[in-house]
Amino acid sequence: MAEGTLKISEVSRRTGLPPATIRAWERRYGLLTPDRTGGGQRLYSDDDVRALLAVNDLVRSGWALAAAAEHVSSGVVAEASPSRVSPSRVSPGRASKAQPSSGTASGGAPRSVERRPRPGRDGATERPTASVAVDVDERADRRVDGGMDTVGLMAAHDAARAMLRASSPVEVVAALVEFVVSLGGTVGPAALHADDVFPVDVSLGEGDPLLPRAEVFSIARLRLEALLPALVEDARGLVALLHAARR
Amino acid sequence: MTDDQSHVGRLMGLLGSRDRDGALTLVRERRSAGEATSAIITELLAPAQRQVGVLWQSRSWNVAQEHVATAIVDAALAELELGADVVPTRGGVVVCCAEGEWHALPARMFAEQLRGRGWEVTFLGASTPAEDLARFLPQTEVVAVAVSCSIPTYLVGAERTITAVHESGFPVVAGGEAFGSTARRAERVGADGWAMTAAEADRLLSTWADCPPALRSSSSDRAALRLAAVREDLLDSLELVAPSLRPARSESRTLLEFLEAAVLTGDPEVLAEALPWLDAVGDVPDRLPQSTRAAVDQLDIVLLAEHPQARQVLMAARSRWLGGPGPT
């Protein structure tokens, strides 16, 4: 193992990972074995940096974190290409922080340039290769394989655009209702006991309560469960802004 | 009547008459009077929302009234969020609801209080399926993810959410009514910490910001999942042995869901707490008196052979509810 000379702040800069994450991965998965200074400060090596980059690449490609860490720890480390060691590398989370209020990347476009090895939960996995950042047609993501992802994401995209164009709270609510309906759900008044009702009021206070409904176990239900919460959150914030602007 | 109580009473009146503008005016008045956002939340909005819940559970308000009132309290909270001006200096926190938990308002109130204490909070909204959660979790500096759960039947969803968060490498602080008043349930479902108030969470997060905790594993009882898998079969068996329970299948299902949560956490109190209000609330107009008790006793028989653990938890909850040993 190479001798440790890098402080955690430098490792954080090189990998784009926050120090707390580096420490957590070290503790949780035994991924790194830093040297310590006399004062107890961790000193990392270039091998440690490569291991962190490899784990991060796998996770962003769809691997579960524990499987990725085990994979890398066992000695199979993808050689990082020069472009990936750039200090200016920005992680997707930072990009999404610029968004207002809820700050989620809801309905964001799927990453198109990364090869996606199958998640390694059972150990029978593809080895990550040096060409991780390669354009491929195949997608191992089970959501896209099921054909659900594109339709749901397009509907969420359309709803978000409609909300952006809204000039009144009522129009925001209309966009939300249209989203539910376009995915195969319905919207109706509050009812006491119905298994297929989502207990969230999409009227956002603009009139009588409106509750979405979708048959249990239907694809409409699965899509709405995945996409509705974040969209409702965005709509809520927008309605509050529109009300405030009118005062 | 104290000043606080009169304000809560005034807000309840506005909620009852669907007066959204009046409610927002009340909140603006309190803020102009110099009251802190966190105080407005904990002393006005949260007590009012709890009363809304009581009115609905006692059937004084119907579900439409409850939704309208909740939407107004929600709007009042949004008003506070818009006017907040605390600069975040202390680190990032993500707040989300347990999978299946659509009661987002308590989590929102918690999120806003954390913002008031200088945390940079990302609120994900209501229930997100655990398998989709990872794409909402940021890669940037986040001290922890706070998972909120209000109804105990969603504790199994909370466990899935916590597992998903741990897969992404973040520690979890759990909170909400579903976790009760001790750390026990939270620990059983794998949370790294538990907090009843924003102040408690603040202290925990401060500690974790300097020294992140090791991530726990869940130690919940898998018997709960086996029980959930046969839930409809158990309901069929229940109605075979007790045909009078047939019209109350929905209530029996809820009873089973609470039992599953009690088995999951190893805490009969989860079910014992629910039995009195399950008994009081029901939407079957002609339901027999004491049918919850009948359902519990019949369920005991149905569970006898194949789910001994669930049966033990059921009996423990029954005796806490009724104050004595059950039928032998």
Coordinates of C-alpha atoms in Angstrom, one line a residue:
Chain A
M1 CA 0.0 0.0 0.0
A2 CA 1.3 3.4 -0.9
E3 CA 2.3 5.7 1.9
G4 CA -0.3 8.2 3.0
T5 CA 0.5 11.8 2.3
L6 CA -2.9 13.4 1.5
K7 CA -5.1 15.1 4.0
I8 CA -8.8 14.4 3.9
S9 CA -9.5 17.9 2.5
E10 CA -7.3 17.2 -0.5
V11 CA -8.9 13.8 -1.0
S12 CA -12.3 15.5 -0.8
R13 CA -11.2 18.0 -3.5
R14 CA -9.9 15.2 -5.8
T15 CA -12.8 12.9 -5.5
G16 CA -15.7 15.4 -5.1
L17 CA -16.8 13.5 -2.0
P18 CA -17.4 15.4 1.3
P19 CA -15.1 14.5 4.2
A20 CA -18.1 13.1 6.1
T21 CA -18.8 10.6 3.3
I22 CA -15.2 9.6 3.1
R23 CA -15.1 8.9 6.8
A24 CA -18.4 7.1 6.7
W25 CA -17.3 4.8 3.9
E26 CA -14.1 4.1 5.7
R27 CA -15.9 3.2 8.9
R28 CA -18.8 1.4 7.4
Y29 CA -17.0 -0.6 4.6
G30 CA -13.4 -0.7 5.6
L31 CA -12.6 0.7 2.2
L32 CA -9.6 2.7 3.1
T33 CA -6.7 2.4 5.5
P34 CA -5.2 5.8 6.0
D35 CA -2.0 6.4 8.0
R36 CA -2.3 8.7 10.9
T37 CA -0.1 11.6 11.9
G38 CA 1.2 11.9 15.4
G39 CA -1.8 14.1 16.1
G40 CA -4.2 11.5 14.9
Q41 CA -5.0 13.1 11.6
R42 CA -5.7 10.8 8.7
L43 CA -3.3 10.7 5.8
Y44 CA -4.5 9.1 2.6
S45 CA -2.7 7.7 -0.4
D46 CA -3.3 7.8 -4.2
D47 CA -4.6 4.2 -4.0
D48 CA -7.2 5.5 -1.5
V49 CA -8.2 8.2 -3.9
R50 CA -8.5 5.7 -6.8
A51 CA -10.6 3.4 -4.6
L52 CA -13.0 6.3 -3.7
L53 CA -13.4 7.3 -7.3
A54 CA -14.1 3.8 -8.4
V55 CA -16.8 3.3 -5.8
N56 CA -18.4 6.6 -6.6
D57 CA -18.4 5.7 -10.3
L58 CA -20.1 2.4 -9.7
V59 CA -22.7 3.9 -7.4
R60 CA -23.5 6.6 -9.9
S61 CA -23.9 3.8 -12.5
G62 CA -26.5 2.1 -10.4
W63 CA -24.6 -0.2 -8.1
A64 CA -25.7 -0.5 -4.4
L65 CA -23.1 1.2 -2.3
A66 CA -22.2 -1.9 -0.2
A67 CA -21.7 -4.0 -3.3
A68 CA -19.6 -1.3 -4.9
A69 CA -17.4 -1.0 -1.8
E70 CA -16.9 -4.7 -1.5
H71 CA -16.1 -5.0 -5.2
V72 CA -13.5 -2.3 -5.0
S73 CA -12.1 -3.6 -1.7
S74 CA -11.6 -7.0 -3.2
G75 CA -9.0 -5.5 -5.5
V76 CA -10.9 -4.9 -8.7
V77 CA -10.4 -1.2 -9.2
A78 CA -11.3 0.6 -12.4
E79 CA -8.4 2.8 -13.6
A80 CA -9.7 6.3 -13.5
S81 CA -9.3 8.1 -16.8
P82 CA -7.5 11.4 -16.6
S83 CA -10.6 13.5 -17.1
R84 CA -12.1 12.0 -14.0
V85 CA -9.4 13.2 -11.7
S86 CA -10.2 16.8 -12.5
P87 CA -10.5 19.0 -9.5
S88 CA -13.3 20.9 -11.1
R89 CA -15.5 17.8 -11.3
V90 CA -19.0 18.7 -10.1
S91 CA -21.3 16.0 -8.7
P92 CA -25.0 15.8 -9.7
G93 CA -26.0 16.8 -6.3
R94 CA -24.3 20.1 -6.5
A95 CA -26.0 20.9 -9.8
S96 CA -29.4 20.2 -8.4
K97 CA -28.9 22.4 -5.3
A98 CA -29.3 25.4 -7.5
Q99 CA -33.0 24.6 -8.0
P100 CA -35.6 26.4 -5.9
S101 CA -37.2 25.2 -2.7
S102 CA -37.4 21.5 -2.8
G103 CA -34.0 21.1 -4.4
T104 CA -34.8 17.7 -5.9
A105 CA -33.8 16.5 -9.3
S106 CA -37.3 15.2 -9.9
G107 CA -38.0 14.1 -13.4
G108 CA -34.4 14.8 -14.4
A109 CA -33.3 13.3 -17.7
P110 CA -31.6 10.0 -17.3
R111 CA -27.8 10.1 -17.7
S112 CA -27.1 9.1 -21.2
V113 CA -23.4 8.5 -21.3
E114 CA -22.7 6.0 -18.6
R115 CA -22.5 2.3 -18.9
R116 CA -24.6 0.7 -16.3
P117 CA -23.3 -2.6 -14.9
R118 CA -25.9 -4.7 -13.1
P119 CA -26.1 -4.0 -9.4
G120 CA -23.9 -6.4 -7.6
R121 CA -26.1 -7.5 -4.8
D122 CA -25.5 -11.2 -5.3
G123 CA -21.9 -10.9 -6.3
A124 CA -22.5 -12.2 -9.9
T125 CA -21.6 -8.9 -11.6
E126 CA -19.9 -7.5 -14.5
R127 CA -16.5 -6.1 -13.8
P128 CA -16.3 -2.4 -14.3
T129 CA -13.9 -1.5 -17.1
A130 CA -11.7 1.5 -17.8
S131 CA -14.3 2.7 -20.3
V132 CA -17.0 3.4 -17.8
A133 CA -18.0 6.6 -19.5
V134 CA -19.0 5.1 -22.8
D135 CA -22.2 5.6 -24.9
V136 CA -24.2 2.4 -24.9
D137 CA -27.7 1.5 -25.9
E138 CA -28.3 -1.2 -23.4
R139 CA -29.7 -0.3 -20.0
A140 CA -29.6 -2.6 -17.1
D141 CA -31.8 -0.3 -15.0
R142 CA -34.9 -2.3 -14.2
R143 CA -37.1 0.7 -14.2
V144 CA -36.3 1.5 -17.8
D145 CA -36.4 -2.2 -18.7
G146 CA -40.0 -2.2 -17.5
G147 CA -40.9 0.6 -19.9
M148 CA -42.2 2.7 -17.0
D149 CA -39.5 5.3 -16.7
T150 CA -39.8 7.2 -19.9
V151 CA -43.5 7.6 -19.8
G152 CA -43.5 8.7 -16.2
L153 CA -40.6 11.0 -16.6
M154 CA -42.1 12.6 -19.7
A155 CA -45.3 13.3 -17.8
A156 CA -43.4 14.8 -14.9
H157 CA -41.4 16.9 -17.4
D158 CA -44.6 18.2 -19.0
A159 CA -46.2 18.9 -15.7
A160 CA -43.1 20.8 -14.5
R161 CA -43.1 22.9 -17.7
A162 CA -46.8 23.7 -17.3
M163 CA -46.2 24.8 -13.7
L164 CA -43.3 27.0 -14.8
R165 CA -45.7 28.7 -17.3
A166 CA -48.5 29.1 -14.7
S167 CA -49.4 32.6 -13.8
S168 CA -52.0 31.7 -11.1
P169 CA -52.3 29.0 -8.4
V170 CA -55.3 27.5 -10.2
E171 CA -53.1 26.8 -13.3
V172 CA -50.5 25.1 -11.1
V173 CA -53.3 22.8 -9.7
A174 CA -54.5 22.1 -13.2
A175 CA -51.0 21.0 -14.2
L176 CA -50.9 18.6 -11.2
V177 CA -54.3 17.2 -12.0
E178 CA -53.3 16.7 -15.7
F179 CA -50.2 14.9 -14.6
V180 CA -52.2 12.4 -12.6
V181 CA -54.7 11.9 -15.4
S182 CA -52.1 11.5 -18.1
L183 CA -50.5 8.6 -16.2
G184 CA -53.8 6.8 -15.9
G185 CA -55.0 8.0 -12.5
T186 CA -58.1 9.9 -11.7
V187 CA -58.8 12.8 -9.3
G188 CA -61.9 13.1 -7.2
P189 CA -63.4 14.5 -4.0
A190 CA -62.2 13.3 -0.6
A191 CA -63.6 9.9 0.4
L192 CA -63.2 8.2 3.7
H193 CA -62.1 4.7 2.8
A194 CA -60.8 3.6 -0.6
D195 CA -57.7 1.5 -1.0
D196 CA -56.9 3.2 -4.3
V197 CA -56.8 6.8 -3.0
F198 CA -53.6 8.7 -2.4
P199 CA -54.1 10.6 0.8
V200 CA -52.7 13.8 -0.6
D201 CA -54.8 16.8 -1.5
V202 CA -53.7 18.1 -4.9
S203 CA -56.0 21.1 -4.7
L204 CA -53.3 22.7 -2.6
G205 CA -56.0 24.7 -0.9
E206 CA -57.4 26.3 -4.0
G207 CA -60.8 24.8 -3.7
D208 CA -62.5 21.7 -2.5
P209 CA -60.1 18.8 -1.7
L210 CA -59.0 16.7 -4.7
L211 CA -57.5 13.3 -4.1
P212 CA -55.7 11.3 -6.8
R213 CA -56.7 7.7 -7.2
A214 CA -55.1 4.8 -9.0
E215 CA -55.8 1.1 -8.8
V216 CA -53.6 -0.7 -6.5
F217 CA -50.8 -2.7 -8.2
S218 CA -51.4 -0.9 -11.5
I219 CA -48.6 0.7 -13.4
A220 CA -50.4 4.1 -13.0
R221 CA -50.1 3.6 -9.2
L222 CA -46.4 2.7 -9.3
R223 CA -45.6 5.7 -11.5
L224 CA -47.6 8.1 -9.3
E225 CA -46.1 6.7 -6.1
A226 CA -42.6 7.3 -7.5
L227 CA -43.2 10.8 -9.1
L228 CA -46.1 12.5 -7.3
P229 CA -44.5 13.4 -4.0
A230 CA -41.8 15.5 -5.4
L231 CA -44.1 17.2 -7.9
V232 CA -46.6 18.0 -5.2
E233 CA -43.8 19.6 -3.2
D234 CA -42.7 21.7 -6.1
A235 CA -46.3 22.7 -6.8
R236 CA -46.9 23.7 -3.2
G237 CA -43.9 26.0 -3.1
L238 CA -44.9 27.6 -6.4
V239 CA -48.5 28.2 -5.3
A240 CA -47.1 30.0 -2.2
L241 CA -44.9 32.1 -4.3
L242 CA -47.8 33.1 -6.6
H243 CA -50.0 34.0 -3.7
A244 CA -47.2 36.1 -2.2
A245 CA -46.6 37.9 -5.6
R246 CA -50.2 38.9 -5.7
R247 CA -50.2 40.7 -2.4
Chain B
M1 CA -57.2 31.2 28.6
T2 CA -53.5 31.8 27.8
D3 CA -52.5 33.9 24.9
D4 CA -51.3 30.8 23.0
Q5 CA -54.6 29.0 23.6
S6 CA -56.6 31.9 22.4
H7 CA -54.5 32.1 19.2
V8 CA -54.9 28.3 18.6
G9 CA -58.7 28.7 19.2
R10 CA -58.8 31.6 16.8
L11 CA -57.0 29.5 14.1
M12 CA -59.3 26.6 14.7
G13 CA -62.2 28.9 14.1
L14 CA -60.7 30.0 10.8
L15 CA -59.9 26.4 9.8
G16 CA -63.5 25.4 10.5
S17 CA -64.9 28.2 8.3
R18 CA -62.3 27.5 5.6
D19 CA -60.9 31.0 5.9
R20 CA -57.4 30.6 4.3
D21 CA -56.8 34.4 4.1
G22 CA -57.7 34.8 7.7
A23 CA -55.3 32.1 8.7
L24 CA -52.4 33.6 6.7
T25 CA -53.2 37.0 8.2
L26 CA -53.0 35.5 11.7
V27 CA -49.6 34.1 10.9
R28 CA -48.3 37.3 9.4
E29 CA -49.6 39.2 12.6
R30 CA -47.6 36.9 14.8
R31 CA -44.5 37.3 12.8
S32 CA -44.8 41.1 12.7
A33 CA -45.1 41.0 16.4
G34 CA -41.6 39.6 16.5
E35 CA -42.4 36.0 17.1
A36 CA -39.9 33.4 15.8
T37 CA -40.9 31.0 13.1
S38 CA -40.2 28.0 15.3
A39 CA -42.5 29.4 18.0
I40 CA -45.3 30.0 15.5
I41 CA -44.9 26.4 14.3
T42 CA -44.7 24.7 17.7
E43 CA -47.2 26.9 19.6
L44 CA -49.8 27.7 16.9
L45 CA -49.7 25.5 13.8
A46 CA -48.7 22.2 15.3
P47 CA -51.3 22.3 18.2
A48 CA -54.0 23.4 15.6
Q49 CA -53.0 20.5 13.3
R50 CA -53.2 18.0 16.2
Q51 CA -56.7 19.3 17.0
V52 CA -57.7 18.8 13.4
G53 CA -56.6 15.2 13.8
V54 CA -58.6 14.7 17.0
L55 CA -61.7 16.2 15.4
W56 CA -61.4 13.8 12.5
Q57 CA -60.7 10.7 14.6
S58 CA -63.7 11.5 16.8
R59 CA -65.8 11.9 13.7
S60 CA -66.6 15.5 14.6
W61 CA -65.1 16.6 11.2
N62 CA -65.5 14.6 8.0
V63 CA -62.5 13.8 5.8
A64 CA -63.2 16.8 3.5
Q65 CA -63.1 19.2 6.4
E66 CA -59.9 17.6 7.6
H67 CA -58.3 18.0 4.2
V68 CA -59.4 21.6 3.8
A69 CA -58.0 22.5 7.3
T70 CA -54.8 20.7 6.6
A71 CA -54.4 22.5 3.3
I72 CA -54.8 25.9 5.2
V73 CA -52.2 24.9 7.9
D74 CA -50.0 23.9 5.0
A75 CA -50.4 27.2 3.3
A76 CA -49.7 29.0 6.6
L77 CA -46.4 27.0 6.9
A78 CA -45.6 27.9 3.3
E79 CA -46.1 31.6 4.2
L80 CA -43.5 31.2 7.0
E81 CA -41.1 29.4 4.7
L82 CA -41.3 32.2 2.1
G83 CA -40.5 34.8 4.8
A84 CA -37.6 33.0 6.4
D85 CA -34.3 34.7 6.2
V86 CA -31.8 32.6 8.2
V87 CA -28.6 32.0 6.3
P88 CA -27.6 28.3 6.4
T89 CA -24.2 27.9 8.1
R90 CA -24.3 24.6 9.8
G91 CA -24.4 21.9 7.1
G92 CA -26.9 20.0 4.9
V93 CA -29.8 17.8 6.1
V94 CA -32.3 15.9 3.9
V95 CA -35.8 15.4 5.4
C96 CA -38.1 12.8 3.9
C97 CA -41.1 10.7 4.9
A98 CA -41.1 6.9 5.3
E99 CA -42.2 4.9 2.3
G100 CA -46.0 4.9 2.3
E101 CA -46.3 7.9 4.7
W102 CA -48.2 10.6 3.0
H103 CA -48.6 12.8 6.1
A104 CA -45.9 15.3 5.1
L105 CA -47.0 18.2 7.3
P106 CA -45.2 17.1 10.5
A107 CA -42.0 16.5 8.4
R108 CA -42.4 20.0 6.8
M109 CA -42.8 21.6 10.2
F110 CA -39.7 19.8 11.4
A111 CA -37.8 20.9 8.2
E112 CA -38.6 24.5 8.7
Q113 CA -37.6 24.5 12.3
L114 CA -34.2 23.0 11.3
R115 CA -33.8 25.8 8.7
G116 CA -34.5 28.3 11.5
R117 CA -31.6 26.8 13.3
G118 CA -29.2 27.4 10.4
W119 CA -29.3 24.0 8.7
E120 CA -29.5 23.8 4.9
V121 CA -32.6 21.6 4.5
T122 CA -33.7 19.7 1.4
F123 CA -37.3 18.5 1.8
L124 CA -38.2 15.6 -0.4
G125 CA -42.0 15.6 0.2
A126 CA -44.2 12.8 1.2
S127 CA -43.7 9.1 0.7
T128 CA -41.0 8.2 -1.8
P129 CA -40.5 4.5 -2.7
A130 CA -37.3 3.3 -1.2
E131 CA -35.9 2.1 -4.4
D132 CA -36.3 5.5 -6.0
L133 CA -34.9 7.4 -3.0
A134 CA -31.3 7.2 -4.0
R135 CA -31.7 9.5 -7.0
F136 CA -33.1 12.2 -4.8
L137 CA -30.2 12.0 -2.3
P138 CA -27.5 14.5 -3.0
Q139 CA -23.8 13.7 -3.4
T140 CA -22.8 16.9 -1.6
E141 CA -22.2 17.7 2.0
V142 CA -25.1 16.2 3.9
V143 CA -24.8 15.4 7.6
A144 CA -27.8 13.1 7.8
V145 CA -31.2 12.2 6.4
A146 CA -34.1 12.7 8.7
V147 CA -36.9 10.1 8.2
S148 CA -40.4 11.0 9.4
C149 CA -43.1 8.6 10.2
S150 CA -46.5 9.5 11.7
I151 CA -48.5 6.3 11.5
P152 CA -47.1 3.1 12.9
T153 CA -48.4 1.0 10.0
Y154 CA -45.7 2.7 7.9
L155 CA -42.8 1.6 10.1
V156 CA -42.1 -1.2 7.7
G157 CA -41.8 1.4 5.0
A158 CA -39.6 3.5 7.3
E159 CA -37.3 0.5 7.6
R160 CA -37.0 0.2 3.8
T161 CA -36.4 3.9 3.6
I162 CA -33.6 3.7 6.2
T163 CA -32.0 0.8 4.5
A164 CA -32.0 2.7 1.2
V165 CA -30.5 5.8 2.8
H166 CA -27.8 3.6 4.4
E167 CA -27.1 2.1 1.0
S168 CA -26.2 5.6 -0.1
G169 CA -23.9 6.0 2.9
F170 CA -25.8 8.6 5.0
P171 CA -26.8 8.2 8.7
V172 CA -30.5 8.5 9.6
V173 CA -32.2 10.3 12.4
A174 CA -35.8 9.1 12.8
G175 CA -38.7 11.0 14.2
G176 CA -42.5 11.3 14.3
E177 CA -45.4 10.0 16.3
A178 CA -45.0 6.5 14.9
F179 CA -41.8 6.0 16.8
G180 CA -43.4 6.6 20.2
S181 CA -41.6 8.2 23.1
T182 CA -38.4 6.2 23.3
A183 CA -35.6 5.3 20.9
R184 CA -36.5 1.7 20.9
R185 CA -38.7 1.5 17.7
A186 CA -36.3 3.7 15.8
E187 CA -33.3 1.5 16.8
R188 CA -35.2 -1.7 15.8
V189 CA -35.8 -0.4 12.2
G190 CA -32.1 0.6 11.8
A191 CA -32.1 4.3 12.5
D192 CA -28.8 5.7 13.8
G193 CA -30.5 8.2 16.0
W194 CA -33.9 9.3 17.2
A195 CA -35.4 12.7 18.1
M196 CA -38.8 13.9 19.4
T197 CA -38.2 17.5 18.7
A198 CA -36.3 19.7 16.4
A199 CA -34.1 20.8 19.3
E200 CA -33.1 17.3 20.0
A201 CA -32.4 16.6 16.4
D202 CA -30.3 19.8 16.3
R203 CA -28.1 18.5 19.1
L204 CA -27.7 15.1 17.4
L205 CA -26.9 16.6 14.0
S206 CA -24.3 18.9 15.6
T207 CA -22.6 15.9 17.0
W208 CA -22.7 14.0 13.8
A209 CA -21.4 17.0 11.8
D210 CA -18.1 16.6 13.7
C211 CA -18.2 12.9 14.1
P212 CA -20.4 10.9 11.8
P213 CA -21.8 7.7 13.4
A214 CA -21.3 4.2 12.3
L215 CA -24.3 3.1 10.3
R216 CA -26.6 0.6 12.1
S217 CA -28.3 -2.4 10.7
S218 CA -32.0 -3.1 11.3
S219 CA -32.7 -5.6 14.0
S220 CA -36.4 -5.8 13.3
D221 CA -38.4 -9.0 13.4
R222 CA -38.7 -10.6 10.0
A223 CA -41.8 -12.5 11.3
A224 CA -43.7 -9.2 10.5
L225 CA -42.9 -9.6 6.8
R226 CA -44.1 -13.2 6.8
L227 CA -47.3 -12.0 8.5
A228 CA -47.8 -9.2 5.9
A229 CA -47.4 -11.7 3.1
V230 CA -50.4 -13.7 4.2
R231 CA -52.5 -10.8 5.3
E232 CA -55.4 -11.3 3.0
D233 CA -55.4 -15.1 3.7
L234 CA -55.6 -14.3 7.4
L235 CA -58.6 -12.0 6.8
D236 CA -60.3 -14.7 4.9
S237 CA -59.7 -17.1 7.8
L238 CA -61.0 -14.5 10.2
E239 CA -64.2 -14.1 8.3
L240 CA -64.7 -17.9 8.1
V241 CA -64.5 -18.3 11.9
A242 CA -66.4 -15.1 12.5
P243 CA -68.8 -14.2 9.7
S244 CA -70.1 -11.2 11.6
L245 CA -66.8 -9.5 11.0
R246 CA -67.3 -9.6 7.2
P247 CA -68.6 -6.1 6.9
A248 CA -65.7 -4.9 8.9
R249 CA -63.0 -6.4 6.7
S250 CA -61.4 -3.0 6.2
E251 CA -61.1 -2.4 10.0
S252 CA -59.7 -5.9 10.5
R253 CA -57.1 -5.2 7.8
T254 CA -56.0 -2.1 9.7
L255 CA -55.9 -4.1 12.9
L256 CA -53.6 -6.6 11.1
E257 CA -51.4 -3.8 9.8
F258 CA -50.9 -2.5 13.3
L259 CA -50.1 -6.0 14.5
E260 CA -47.5 -6.3 11.8
A261 CA -45.9 -3.1 12.9
A262 CA -45.9 -4.2 16.6
V263 CA -44.2 -7.5 15.6
L264 CA -41.7 -5.6 13.4
T265 CA -40.6 -3.4 16.3
G266 CA -41.1 -6.0 19.0
D267 CA -43.3 -3.5 20.8
P268 CA -46.9 -4.6 21.6
E269 CA -47.6 -1.0 22.6
V270 CA -47.8 -0.1 18.8
L271 CA -51.0 -2.2 18.7
A272 CA -52.2 -1.5 22.2
E273 CA -52.2 2.3 21.5
A274 CA -54.3 1.7 18.3
L275 CA -56.9 -0.6 19.7
P276 CA -59.0 2.1 21.5
W277 CA -59.3 4.3 18.5
L278 CA -59.8 1.4 16.1
D279 CA -62.7 0.5 18.4
A280 CA -64.1 4.1 18.4
V281 CA -63.6 4.8 14.7
G282 CA -65.2 2.9 11.9
D283 CA -67.2 3.7 8.8
V284 CA -69.6 0.8 9.1
P285 CA -72.9 2.4 10.2
D286 CA -74.4 -0.7 11.8
R287 CA -71.2 -2.2 13.2
L288 CA -71.7 -4.4 16.2
P289 CA -70.5 -3.0 19.6
Q290 CA -67.1 -4.3 20.7
S291 CA -66.4 -5.8 17.3
T292 CA -62.7 -4.8 17.6
R293 CA -62.5 -7.0 20.7
A294 CA -64.3 -9.8 18.8
A295 CA -61.8 -9.4 16.0
V296 CA -58.9 -9.6 18.4
D297 CA -60.2 -12.7 20.0
Q298 CA -60.9 -14.4 16.7
L299 CA -57.5 -13.4 15.3
D300 CA -55.9 -15.1 18.3
I301 CA -57.4 -18.4 17.1
V302 CA -56.5 -17.8 13.5
L303 CA -52.9 -17.0 14.3
L304 CA -52.5 -19.9 16.7
A305 CA -50.8 -22.5 14.6
E306 CA -48.5 -20.7 12.2
H307 CA -47.7 -17.3 13.8
P308 CA -46.9 -17.9 17.4
Q309 CA -44.9 -14.8 17.8
A310 CA -47.6 -12.5 16.3
R311 CA -50.0 -14.2 18.6
Q312 CA -47.9 -13.4 21.7
V313 CA -47.7 -9.7 20.6
L314 CA -51.5 -9.7 20.0
M315 CA -52.2 -11.0 23.5
A316 CA -49.8 -8.6 25.1
A317 CA -51.5 -5.7 23.3
R318 CA -54.9 -7.0 24.3
S319 CA -54.1 -7.2 28.0
R320 CA -52.6 -3.7 27.9
W321 CA -55.8 -2.5 26.3
L322 CA -58.3 -4.3 28.5
G323 CA -56.1 -4.4 31.6
G324 CA -56.1 -8.2 32.1
P325 CA -55.2 -11.6 30.6
G326 CA -57.1 -12.7 27.5
P327 CA -59.2 -15.9 27.1
T328 CA -57.2 -19.1 27.5

